[in-house]
Structures are given as structure tokens and as C-alpha cells.
Short mmCIF file of C-alpha atoms and ligand atoms in Angstrom, two decimals:
data_model
loop_
_atom_site.label_atom_id
_atom_site.label_comp_id
_atom_site.label_asym_id
_atom_site.label_seq_id
_atom_site.Cartn_x
_atom_site.Cartn_y
_atom_site.Cartn_z
CA MET K 14 76.12 113.56 195.09
CA LYS K 15 76.32 116.08 192.38
CA THR K 16 76.21 115.31 188.62
CA LEU K 17 78.59 116.70 186.20
CA ASP K 18 78.09 116.75 182.48
CA LEU K 19 81.16 117.21 180.12
CA VAL K 20 80.25 118.74 176.86
CA ILE K 21 82.93 117.95 174.19
CA PRO K 22 82.62 119.40 170.68
CA CYS K 23 84.50 117.16 168.18
CA TYR K 24 85.19 117.86 164.61
CA ASN K 25 87.40 115.24 163.01
CA GLU K 26 89.01 114.13 166.33
CA ALA K 27 88.82 110.29 165.66
CA ASP K 28 92.38 109.86 167.28
CA ASN K 29 91.61 111.85 170.26
CA ILE K 30 88.22 110.43 171.46
CA VAL K 31 89.59 107.28 173.30
CA PRO K 32 92.74 109.16 174.90
CA PHE K 33 90.36 112.05 175.95
CA TYR K 34 87.93 109.64 177.57
CA GLU K 35 90.66 107.78 179.35
CA GLU K 36 92.31 110.99 180.76
CA ALA K 37 88.85 112.40 181.61
CA SER K 38 87.77 109.34 183.46
CA ARG K 39 90.94 109.44 185.50
CA ALA K 40 89.96 113.04 186.52
CA ALA K 41 86.55 111.83 187.25
CA ALA K 42 87.83 109.24 189.57
CA ALA K 43 89.35 111.91 191.54
CA MET K 44 86.17 113.69 192.12
CA ALA K 45 84.47 111.24 194.73
CA ASP K 46 81.42 113.48 195.18
CA CYS K 47 80.69 113.93 191.53
CA ARG K 48 78.97 111.62 188.99
CA VAL K 49 80.47 112.39 185.59
CA SER K 50 78.69 111.97 182.30
CA TYR K 51 79.95 112.74 178.77
CA ILE K 52 78.21 114.38 175.92
CA PHE K 53 80.19 114.13 172.84
CA VAL K 54 79.00 116.50 170.11
CA ASN K 55 80.12 115.21 166.83
CA ASP K 56 80.06 118.35 164.58
CA GLY K 57 79.64 116.63 161.23
CA SER K 58 83.13 114.98 161.12
CA SER K 59 84.29 113.22 158.11
CA ASP K 60 86.81 110.93 159.67
CA GLY K 61 85.91 108.09 162.03
CA THR K 62 84.83 110.28 164.88
CA GLN K 63 81.35 109.23 165.21
CA ALA K 64 82.10 105.54 164.93
CA GLN K 65 84.73 105.98 167.88
CA ILE K 66 82.19 107.82 170.00
CA ARG K 67 79.46 105.14 169.24
CA ALA K 68 81.91 102.32 170.19
CA LEU K 69 82.81 104.28 173.47
CA ALA K 70 79.07 104.81 174.24
CA ALA K 71 78.48 101.08 173.80
CA LEU K 72 81.16 100.31 176.38
CA HIS K 73 80.35 102.99 178.91
CA PRO K 74 76.88 103.93 180.03
CA GLU K 75 77.88 107.33 181.16
CA VAL K 76 78.94 108.23 177.45
CA HIS K 77 76.27 109.99 175.41
CA TYR K 78 76.53 111.62 172.08
CA ILE K 79 74.77 114.15 169.64
CA SER K 80 75.79 113.87 165.96
CA PHE K 81 75.16 116.68 163.61
CA SER K 82 73.91 116.23 160.02
CA ARG K 83 76.91 118.44 158.95
CA ASN K 84 79.50 120.80 160.23
CA PHE K 85 77.82 123.62 162.02
CA GLY K 86 80.84 124.84 163.94
CA LYS K 87 82.14 124.67 167.51
CA GLU K 88 79.71 127.35 168.83
CA ALA K 89 76.65 125.40 167.62
CA ALA K 90 78.35 122.28 169.15
CA MET K 91 78.71 123.79 172.37
CA TYR K 92 75.20 125.14 172.35
CA ALA K 93 73.76 121.72 171.53
CA GLY K 94 75.62 120.08 174.17
CA LEU K 95 74.51 122.63 176.85
CA LEU K 96 70.89 122.17 175.58
CA HIS K 97 71.12 118.57 176.07
CA SER K 98 72.83 118.58 179.40
CA SER K 99 71.10 117.88 182.65
CA GLY K 100 73.84 117.85 185.33
CA ASP K 101 73.94 120.17 188.28
CA LEU K 102 77.42 121.17 186.95
CA VAL K 103 78.34 121.31 183.22
CA ALA K 104 81.82 121.71 181.82
CA VAL K 105 82.71 122.49 178.10
CA MET K 106 86.03 121.41 176.91
CA ASP K 107 87.96 120.43 173.68
CA ALA K 108 88.45 116.98 172.51
CA ASP K 109 92.07 117.40 171.70
CA LEU K 110 93.43 117.32 175.27
CA GLN K 111 94.51 120.91 175.07
CA HIS K 112 92.09 121.38 177.88
CA PRO K 113 93.59 119.26 180.59
CA PRO K 114 90.84 117.08 182.27
CA ALA K 115 93.17 117.11 185.28
CA LEU K 116 91.83 120.59 186.11
CA LEU K 117 88.38 119.39 186.54
CA PRO K 118 88.68 118.64 190.21
CA ALA K 119 89.98 122.08 190.95
CA MET K 120 87.08 123.56 189.01
CA ALA K 121 84.65 121.57 190.88
CA ALA K 122 86.35 122.73 194.12
CA GLY K 123 86.09 126.35 192.99
CA ILE K 124 82.27 125.87 192.43
CA GLU K 125 82.14 124.30 195.96
CA GLU K 126 83.78 127.40 197.20
CA GLY K 127 80.70 129.46 195.97
CA TYR K 128 81.72 130.60 192.52
CA ASP K 129 79.13 130.04 189.69
CA CYS K 130 81.75 129.21 187.14
CA CYS K 131 85.49 128.18 186.90
CA ALA K 132 87.20 128.90 183.69
CA ALA K 133 90.60 128.17 182.33
CA ARG K 134 93.09 130.77 181.21
CA ARG K 135 96.31 129.93 179.47
CA LEU K 136 99.52 131.32 181.08
CA ASP K 137 101.52 131.64 177.88
CA ARG K 138 100.78 131.65 174.16
CA GLU K 139 103.80 129.49 173.12
CA GLY K 140 103.50 127.68 169.84
CA GLU K 141 101.79 130.74 168.30
CA GLY K 142 103.55 133.11 165.94
CA TRP K 143 104.42 136.73 167.11
CA LEU K 144 101.84 138.12 164.64
CA ARG K 145 99.01 136.04 165.95
CA ARG K 146 99.98 136.92 169.60
CA SER K 147 100.11 140.69 168.96
CA LEU K 148 96.94 140.61 167.00
CA SER K 149 95.23 138.81 169.69
CA SER K 150 96.24 141.29 172.32
CA LEU K 151 95.21 144.17 170.15
CA TYR K 152 91.79 142.53 169.67
CA TYR K 153 91.21 142.21 173.20
CA ARG K 154 92.04 145.87 173.92
CA ILE K 155 89.77 147.08 170.89
CA SER K 156 86.94 144.80 172.01
CA ASN K 157 87.05 145.71 175.69
CA SER K 158 86.87 149.36 174.78
CA LEU K 159 84.17 149.04 172.19
CA THR K 160 81.86 146.68 174.09
CA ASP K 161 80.39 146.80 177.64
CA ILE K 162 81.54 143.18 178.39
CA ARG K 163 85.10 142.39 179.52
CA LEU K 164 86.68 139.57 177.80
CA GLU K 165 89.47 138.04 179.78
CA GLN K 166 92.71 137.78 177.90
CA ASN K 167 93.95 134.23 177.09
CA ALA K 168 90.73 132.76 178.32
CA VAL K 169 89.83 129.65 176.54
CA ASP K 170 86.62 127.73 176.07
CA PHE K 171 87.16 125.46 178.92
CA ARG K 172 84.84 126.19 181.80
CA MET K 173 82.66 124.46 184.44
CA MET K 174 79.42 126.17 185.19
CA THR K 175 76.43 125.69 187.60
CA ARG K 176 73.07 124.66 186.21
CA GLN K 177 71.88 128.26 186.89
CA MET K 178 74.66 129.80 184.63
CA VAL K 179 74.01 127.17 181.89
CA ASN K 180 70.40 128.07 181.86
CA ALA K 181 71.35 131.79 181.59
CA VAL K 182 73.68 130.94 178.66
CA LEU K 183 71.01 128.95 176.88
CA LYS K 184 68.52 131.89 177.19
CA LEU K 185 70.90 133.71 174.58
CA SER K 186 69.89 131.72 171.60
CA GLU K 187 71.23 134.00 168.94
CA SER K 188 72.59 132.20 165.81
CA GLU K 189 75.81 134.22 165.43
CA ARG K 190 77.26 132.96 168.61
CA PHE K 191 80.34 134.24 170.41
CA SER K 192 80.67 132.19 173.41
CA LYS K 193 83.48 134.23 175.04
CA GLY K 194 81.23 137.12 174.95
CA ILE K 195 78.05 135.35 175.96
CA PHE K 196 79.87 133.96 179.07
CA ALA K 197 81.00 137.28 179.97
CA TRP K 198 77.55 138.90 179.21
CA VAL K 199 75.49 136.70 181.50
CA GLY K 200 77.69 137.73 184.47
CA PHE K 201 77.95 135.47 187.51
CA GLU K 202 81.03 134.99 189.42
CA THR K 203 83.99 133.37 187.81
CA LYS K 204 87.08 132.04 189.13
CA TRP K 205 90.03 131.90 186.74
CA ILE K 206 92.41 128.95 186.91
CA PRO K 207 95.66 129.48 185.01
CA TYR K 208 97.29 126.64 183.20
CA GLU K 209 100.23 125.93 180.86
CA ASN K 210 99.34 125.82 177.30
CA ILE K 211 99.50 122.31 175.77
CA GLU K 212 100.11 121.22 172.15
CA ARG K 213 97.08 119.50 170.55
CA GLN K 214 97.19 115.60 171.05
CA ALA K 215 96.49 114.50 167.51
CA GLY K 216 95.06 116.07 164.32
CA LYS K 217 95.28 119.64 163.48
CA SER K 218 93.72 122.98 164.53
CA LYS K 219 90.67 123.93 162.55
CA TRP K 220 91.33 127.67 162.88
CA SER K 221 92.92 129.82 160.04
CA LEU K 222 93.94 133.47 160.56
CA ARG K 223 91.05 134.23 158.31
CA SER K 224 88.31 132.41 160.36
CA LEU K 225 89.80 133.87 163.44
CA ALA K 226 89.49 137.37 162.17
CA ARG K 227 85.87 136.61 161.10
CA TYR K 228 85.04 135.33 164.47
CA ALA K 229 86.75 138.30 166.25
CA LEU K 230 84.77 140.80 164.23
CA ASP K 231 81.57 138.97 164.91
CA GLY K 232 82.40 139.19 168.47
CA ILE K 233 82.39 143.01 168.29
CA THR K 234 79.29 143.40 166.21
CA SER K 235 77.34 140.87 168.53
CA PHE K 236 78.09 142.92 171.68
CA SER K 237 78.39 146.55 170.57
CA VAL K 238 76.76 149.23 168.39
CA LYS K 239 79.66 151.63 169.00
CA PRO K 240 80.86 151.16 165.42
CA LEU K 241 77.46 152.41 164.28
CA ARG K 242 77.69 155.29 166.40
CA ALA K 243 81.24 156.03 165.26
CA VAL K 244 79.85 156.13 161.67
CA ARG K 245 77.18 158.66 162.74
CA ASN K 246 79.85 160.68 164.43
CA MET K 247 82.11 160.68 161.56
CA GLY K 248 79.18 161.83 159.36
CA ILE K 249 78.54 164.80 161.75
CA LEU K 250 82.15 165.73 161.72
CA LEU K 251 82.43 165.58 157.92
CA CYS K 252 79.21 167.52 157.47
CA ALA K 253 80.47 170.29 159.88
CA GLY K 254 83.85 170.38 158.13
CA SER K 255 82.32 170.53 154.72
CA LEU K 256 80.13 173.26 155.70
CA ILE K 257 82.98 175.34 156.98
CA TYR K 258 84.90 174.56 153.83
CA ILE K 259 81.99 175.47 151.48
CA LEU K 260 81.62 178.78 153.25
CA ALA K 261 85.26 179.66 153.08
CA VAL K 262 85.25 178.84 149.30
CA LEU K 263 82.08 180.83 148.71
CA ILE K 264 83.53 183.86 150.48
CA LYS K 265 86.66 183.41 148.55
CA VAL K 266 84.84 183.46 145.26
CA LEU K 267 82.80 186.48 146.26
CA ILE K 268 85.93 188.50 147.12
CA ARG K 269 88.46 187.24 144.46
CA GLY K 270 86.19 185.82 141.93
CA VAL K 271 86.22 182.34 140.20
CA ASP K 272 89.31 180.35 141.02
CA VAL K 273 89.79 177.60 138.32
CA PRO K 274 92.72 175.52 139.52
CA GLY K 275 91.95 173.14 142.27
CA TYR K 276 92.26 169.75 140.62
CA THR K 277 94.38 168.34 143.36
CA SER K 278 92.32 169.43 146.18
CA THR K 279 89.19 168.22 144.45
CA LEU K 280 90.57 164.86 143.79
CA CYS K 281 91.64 164.46 147.51
CA VAL K 282 88.38 165.39 148.87
CA LEU K 283 86.66 163.17 146.47
CA LEU K 284 88.79 160.06 147.12
CA PHE K 285 88.61 160.59 150.86
CA LEU K 286 84.87 161.00 150.88
CA GLY K 287 84.58 157.94 148.81
CA GLY K 288 86.69 155.95 151.17
CA VAL K 289 84.72 157.13 154.18
CA LEU K 290 81.36 156.39 152.59
CA GLU K 291 82.56 152.85 151.63
CA LEU K 292 83.80 152.27 155.13
CA SER K 293 80.53 153.46 156.57
CA MET K 294 78.54 151.21 154.38
CA GLY K 295 80.71 148.28 155.28
CA ILE K 296 80.06 148.86 158.90
CA VAL K 297 76.30 149.32 158.58
CA GLY K 298 76.32 146.30 156.29
CA GLU K 299 77.78 144.06 158.97
CA TYR K 300 74.96 144.99 161.23
CA VAL K 301 72.48 144.44 158.41
CA ALA K 302 73.98 141.13 157.80
CA GLN K 303 73.48 140.07 161.50
CA ILE K 304 69.89 141.31 161.33
CA TYR K 305 69.23 139.16 158.23
CA ILE K 306 70.91 136.06 159.76
CA GLU K 307 68.95 136.56 163.03
CA ALA K 308 65.72 137.22 161.25
CA LYS K 309 65.71 134.07 159.33
CA ASP K 310 65.79 132.29 162.71
CA ARG K 311 67.20 129.04 161.34
CA PRO K 312 67.99 126.26 163.76
CA LEU K 313 71.53 126.42 165.15
CA PHE K 314 72.13 122.78 164.45
CA LEU K 315 70.38 119.81 163.06
CA ILE K 316 70.83 116.26 164.71
CA LYS K 317 71.25 113.24 162.67
CA GLU K 318 71.68 110.82 165.52
CA THR K 319 71.64 111.09 169.32
CA ASP K 320 70.98 108.92 172.41
CA ILE K 321 69.88 111.79 174.44
CA PRO K 322 66.16 112.42 173.29
CA ARG K 323 64.64 115.91 173.88
CA GLU K 324 61.12 116.92 173.09
CA ASP K 325 62.03 120.40 171.80
CA ASP K 326 64.87 119.49 169.56
CA PRO K 327 64.91 121.58 166.46
CA SER K 328 65.58 118.63 164.10
N1 UDP A 14 85.54 121.97 166.66
C1 UDP A 14 84.19 121.74 166.39
N2 UDP A 14 83.70 122.20 165.17
C2 UDP A 14 84.44 123.06 164.34
C3 UDP A 14 85.69 123.23 164.66
C4 UDP A 14 86.32 122.69 165.90
O1 UDP A 14 83.42 121.05 167.19
O2 UDP A 14 84.01 123.43 163.34
C5 UDP A 14 86.09 121.45 167.96
C6 UDP A 14 87.26 120.61 167.86
O3 UDP A 14 87.01 119.33 167.46
C7 UDP A 14 88.01 120.84 169.21
C8 UDP A 14 87.57 122.13 169.62
O4 UDP A 14 86.37 122.47 168.75
O5 UDP A 14 87.43 119.76 170.22
C9 UDP A 14 88.67 123.23 169.29
O6 UDP A 14 89.10 123.19 168.02
P1 UDP A 14 90.60 123.38 167.63
O7 UDP A 14 91.42 122.51 168.45
O8 UDP A 14 90.64 123.22 166.14
O9 UDP A 14 90.88 124.84 168.08
P2 UDP A 14 92.05 125.48 168.80
O10 UDP A 14 92.50 124.57 169.96
O11 UDP A 14 93.12 125.49 167.70
O12 UDP A 14 91.67 126.84 169.16
MG1 MG A 15 92.63 122.63 170.01
#
């Protein structure tokens, strides 16, 4: 019999914990050859999430939990869950029932077929505005052309992996985590399972357009240095262009003498170069920031309370 650990990051999901458990345990019952355990990761919730999880764990021996000292973000919560998992198979999924537990048997069957990973992909993006939908599709195009990894459009962070793949994911212990990229980077064979998008069961989404944009940018800078190369190429082009222009101006001065008017062209060149320099510094700065964050090598999360002891816990 195989063991399957469900890793569930929870941030202010008090009203979802019990409904999630009920639905997931129905799916677990449908998998006769799998013993399912739960690892709820309470990511510093400020509502009653931890109390709900603790109560559930007291009732059911297969329920375990990790509770952070503060909110470290979903990426850190997923990492902590994977780090504390021990199952032959591990699935990460949201607590708000937007990732239907009913897909779990199909995912386990996919792995039985020989895949290393079974991941869910939304069929539609209904419930999202036009702007968000087009920005998202533009992002995937840009990201896939800038990075060597291929991000699957409409993929969500709901996937079941073999122990081998989980161990590979855990080897990437960077602090600026971009899981979608990490899952793609480690490789292995993924089976995609499409499903209809579902509205969140209770509570509200923690993503704003701004935090999504931040996450999206991190995704590119974590997996590609092409923007840096673009800055270098832009510099080469500008230098070459400037040299030609300088030569042309010098020759003109030599032939026709000093030409005083030229306010507009000077201003245009000045403003343009200022803009290019500022942009280049910004791009380089993004990478310097990443080096800074990684160099500090802080723990990705701190645990306040857990019932899964590990010797090498960072806390
Ligand atoms: N989450 C988390 N820490 C955070 C934000 C979110 O652990 O700082 C969890 C959240 O509880 C949920 C999952 O990540 O289980 C997805 O969050 P959300 O539903 O807000 O994202 P969306 O479904 O809107 O993409
Ligand atoms: Mg959600």
C-alpha cells in the first residue's frame, strides 16, 4: 500500500478547514490502495485557522500540522509541507476547495501509469476580469520566450508528485521561490489534468494585481538572465549609434563650422538616454536584490508549533 501526503497551505482559512477535510477524506476513501495523511501548513493566520486544524488533528490521527510564527507566504508554506512530508506520493493543494479533491484518484492513477507528476490545469478563467486574463496570457508568452523553462498556461499549484520529484524540488532551496518555475525546471514527466474552475468555498483570495505582478516578475528574474543580456545589447547598440552620430556631427562641424541651434535634438537624446540608463539600472537592480536576498540565506519559514518533528528544522 502506498502512502500519500496532502500538503495544504492555509492562510486565514478557518471556515474551509473542516469542509476541505470532509471532501478530501471522501476522495481518500475512493483510493483503496493509498493511505492518505494530511499536512496542514498554517501560514501565520490571524483568524481561527490553527484552532480548527488542531481540533481536526485531535480527532483524526492522519491529520498533522505545521504552524508558522508569522505569515511567510504560500511558497514558503508549500516548501515546509514538502520538507515535512514522507509519503511515497505527495500532493500540494489549496485549502479553499478551488482544487477539487475529487481529482486526487485520477492523479494517483496517472502516477500509476508511469508519470512522475500529475498536475491540474484550469479549463477556463471565468470569474476573472478581461484585464487579468489578457495580462496573464501575455505574461506566459513573455516568460516562455525569456526563460528556458516552459510554463504551462492555466496551470495551478495543484499537483501530485512522486517522492523522487519531491526530493528534486526540495533541492532547490532558494528563498525567492517561484514554484511554477521550479516544478518545470526539475523536469520529470507531467500528466496534465484539465478541470473546470471553481469559486473559492469561503473567505477571499489573498492575491492583488500588485502582488501578482511582483510574483510574475520574480518568476522571470529567478529563471532567466536574458533581461541582463538585453541591457548589455542595448548598451552596445547605443554606443555604436552614438559613435556614428558623433562622427557625423564632427564631420559636419569641420565642413560647415559650428552649428549653434540644436536644442530640441540635444534634449531628445538626453531624455532618451536618461530613460534607458534608468531602465537598465532597474533591471540590474532586480538581480542585485535577488543576490542580496539569497546571500542573507535566511530561513524560508519559522515554525511555532508542529506535530511532525524533524531534526533539521530551521527553527
Ligand atoms: N495562502 C498561504 N499563504 C499566503 C496566501 C495564501 O498559505 O500568504 C494559501 C491560501 O490559504 C490558499 C492558497 O494559498 O490555501 C491559495 O490562496 P488563494 O486562494 O488566496 O489564491 P487564489 O486561489 O486566489 O490564487
Ligand atoms: Mg483560492
